[in-house]
Amino acid sequence: MAILAAARGVHSAVSGLAQVSPSAHPSGPATGTPAPAGNGTGNAIAGAIWSVIEWIGKVTHLTPLGVLLALGGIGWLISQMPKLPKRTAQQKATDEAIGKAGKATAACLGRFLTGRPISAKTAAAKKAGGASFWNNALPEPEPLSAPPAAMGAIALPGPATGPDFREVLADRLTDFQDWVATLPVPRLLVQLSDVGTIVAYYLAVAGRWLARGVRGVLMLPVALWRGVASYGRWAYVSVLTVRAAVPGVWALYEVAPGRTQAGLLVVGLGAVVGAATGPDGQGHWHAPRPSDDKVYGPALWAMLKAALHLAPEAQKEEWLTIPDRLEDEGAQVILALPEHFLGSPRERQGLDEIVNTRLPGDWVSEWRLMAGGHRAVWTARRAARELVGDEATYGPALWPILRDRLGLDEEADLMEDWLTIPADLSDRESIVRLVLPLHFVGGELDRTDLTTLINLKLPGDWVAKWSIKAGQQDGDHWVEWTHRPPAPPKPACPDFLDFYDPRIQEAIFGCAPGEVVIGMDAFGDIVKKVLGGDTAHWVLSIGTGGGKSNLIQFIIAQLVYQGWTVFGIDPKRNSIACYSGLPGFYLRNDPSSAGVRDMRKMFGWFKEIAEARQYVQLRDPNVKFPGMVFVLEEAGEFSDLSKSWWDRNKPKGARVGDPFWAELASTLRTARSVNGHVLGVFQDLRDDKTGNQGISVLFPEIIMGKYKDKQWERIIGGRMMDIAGNDQAGRILVNVNGERVWVQVPSCNPPEESPARFMAWAQEARRRRPWAWEESYLYGTEPAVSEQEVPALLKGTSHDPAVNPTPRVLLDKIPAQGHDMAKDDARPDSPRDARPDAPHDALAGWDLGPELRDAVTRILDRQGVAAQAPADPQHEAQDAPQAPAEPEEERLSIAEIARRFKALEIPISEANIRQHKTRHKEAFPKGQKDAKGKETFLASEIRTYFEGVEERKRARAGE
């Protein structure tokens, strides 16, 4: 019976508490109507009745429920006694008195068990108590210590806030680590201190959590005491639950004592665990905070109802909505507006003042026309955020202008609600976002105006993305500016182009006679030029370090492969001296007085050969001359040397000016017809350097590199070409189909070995395509070479021939000038082998790699040029019957074929080819698509086709 004893003790305590606070029951309305009196006495009586019921149960061995049923039956019988027949009036009065007493006792006990007041003195109290039984099922909050005034309210102070414990602890431990790092202690101790601070941090956090849990457990009895102490103010259902729990637990204990004890143990343990792990155990058991709707709602509603002229019976719940916590993010105060509300600026301002006066904080209104009627919505104004980075730099200056352009309010519309600027505008992913008001139409002029303003006020180039949706709410209209995507990189020429690149070698071997490869453009296409036809003479105007010597060496190597004869003068000495001793190459490069005379004689011989060819051409118009070219290297320097020589050695009565340039001009006009060409090389092409003969006009092909604006205006004329890449070595500007194109000239790697490698390649070319004097249409004899003068500083030294006739440095490094290797191939110091038919590997000694070496060799072999037979007699029998492989003709476009026909002076134009291709599809040679989808043909087939056309024409003419 321990549970029954405990129930009695609790009942006694409850009865006593009920007697202490008899008037605190929330039976009255919210207006403050006092609870009915006498509840303390009634509770004492009810307690006594309950004790009697328990005593009866012990005597009769009945449960309390059985005693109550028995007493109820007896009471009902007693209430029926006045209705029995043959009862006197006095007996009936006694029976009625007993019945009323029984009814009152039963009502008292029933009201006690249901949590209602034991008695009600007034009808109003009865009505209030009966009407609010289920409505007041939850416990009422604590009464306010400072209730709102009639026309206003004071905000209750919220819970104390401060910096988070973990943040403070982390800051202090970080300061400790920084202090330890400044101490003159070993690095290991500093690292150990770092580990110790981390361990201390987690121990402190765990200790604080444990302390809060202990406090929550200790606060559990206090919370229970507060709940018991406020028992008199509990709602009816709450009191009923507690009172019914006592006999309920006792009844369960009677049925299943073990399970009941386990359940009570679980409930108690759950209460302890909940107290330890609940919301910190700090303030968890304090009285609940009243909602802001109850604190500020009545006063605010009273003023709004008066301002809107609403009926007195209008209820707040129908018009005004206030959140429970005004400080929550996104909290809104919503007011339904009546139909007679016009919404003038004065009326709106008045409502704004009422809301901002009666509610804590700063509220901003928004007026909406919705399907259910007009609404006024107030939201808390957000605190201005701290501007950082570029937002702080550009935002304050940009926002006032945007606000005025958009027609926004200076006070109500803040920058953080409309404009977002990232902290780092230099970030390519940054986005500037602007929310647009509903009245912004977004016409083309308005959009352009805003985008122009952004580009003027913010660094960078910005493009806009617009989102304007008609009929939407604020926030659906916006514009975002992002950095303009960078333009795709412009195609650029390669910084270096290897002469032994298979693409270059293939292009070289595929050139028509007189056609040479110049280099590669920015699109990876090989650029070729024709030294003949309309571009019979070239001039190079390339500044120092621009790669003009490399370009001349590259061009000469290709002309040597095509069997051309090369004449050259080079005051610089070493620009093209690498080809000295090569058959068909004649060079004069001594800048001394005697050497200048030799240079002039060399040009005179070239001029005389051209004149001799012209005479031969008159007698035989069908003769085809092989190409010859005169290379005038360092023409500016030669001009000064030649002028000085002429001034010292001119015949008496001769003209003052140097006649060399007049003779050169004449040769430029006439040598083209006999396949004679001039290649002039200048650092700066100027008329005063060429005897004012207008030489630049006679060079139809001008190649420039590393030039300046004044050079361009003087030589080319008009606006200067873009100089991007102008300082790159080997980067030249050439005319391709009427357009100036940057081209990278091939060279060898390393560049300083380019002359020797070009010479080795040219030797291989001469071996595969031997040069012969008889087939070159050269006349006369090579001018004699004057004895070189020894510089004054070298006289008497080992370099003086008078002292050392055969200095090895000269024999090893400088081949004899003008030596014709075809006349004496057996010289020991000849670049070729002693025997002209001996095999010679021009690529030996160079680190080309096996794959590149084999590729170049295969390209050479594919051209159908048979190499000299090896000297070994064992191989002669094997190689003698073998015929050279037939060359594989290259397929070309119609434009390229026409261009080659023109260079060969074959009268077949591109327009004529295309006309026949269109009109005579069946008879015209069939083309093939290349890798790029272009239609290509064989030049031999097209030539054969047109020869047949001519034969048919002649046949028809004969008929």
PDB file of C-alpha atoms in Angstrom, residues 15 243 246 268 320 370 395 411 414 433 448 489 519 641 649 726 734 745 821 873 891 910 914 948:
ATOM      1  CA  SER A  15      -5.600  20.025  -0.910  1.00  0.00           C
ATOM      2  CA  ARG A 243      -6.245  14.230 -10.046  1.00  0.00           C
ATOM      3  CA  VAL A 246      -3.580   9.276  -8.634  1.00  0.00           C
ATOM      4  CA  GLY A 268      11.258   9.367 -13.660  1.00  0.00           C
ATOM      5  CA  LEU A 320      -4.857  42.168 -38.017  1.00  0.00           C
ATOM      6  CA  MET A 370      -4.542  40.947 -53.816  1.00  0.00           C
ATOM      7  CA  GLY A 395      28.335  50.938 -53.977  1.00  0.00           C
ATOM      8  CA  GLU A 411      14.335  56.705 -47.157  1.00  0.00           C
ATOM      9  CA  LEU A 414      17.966  50.689 -49.120  1.00  0.00           C
ATOM     10  CA  ARG A 433      22.591  42.036 -59.447  1.00  0.00           C
ATOM     11  CA  THR A 448      21.141  50.623 -72.552  1.00  0.00           C
ATOM     12  CA  PRO A 489      42.552  34.408 -78.740  1.00  0.00           C
ATOM     13  CA  GLY A 519      56.779  30.055 -93.825  1.00  0.00           C
ATOM     14  CA  LEU A 641      80.769  51.308 -99.995  1.00  0.00           C
ATOM     15  CA  ASN A 649      87.900  55.463-108.868  1.00  0.00           C
ATOM     16  CA  ASN A 726      56.774  42.657 -85.005  1.00  0.00           C
ATOM     17  CA  VAL A 734      53.944  39.332 -96.809  1.00  0.00           C
ATOM     18  CA  VAL A 745      60.035  31.782 -91.319  1.00  0.00           C
ATOM     19  CA  MET A 821      83.159  22.333-107.229  1.00  0.00           C
ATOM     20  CA  PRO A 873      80.908  -2.551-106.933  1.00  0.00           C
ATOM     21  CA  ARG A 891      46.722  16.994-106.445  1.00  0.00           C
ATOM     22  CA  GLU A 910      41.590  29.912-113.749  1.00  0.00           C
ATOM     23  CA  ARG A 914      36.290  26.637-114.281  1.00  0.00           C
ATOM     24  CA  GLY A 948      43.133  18.133-126.724  1.00  0.00           C
TER      25      GLY A 948
END
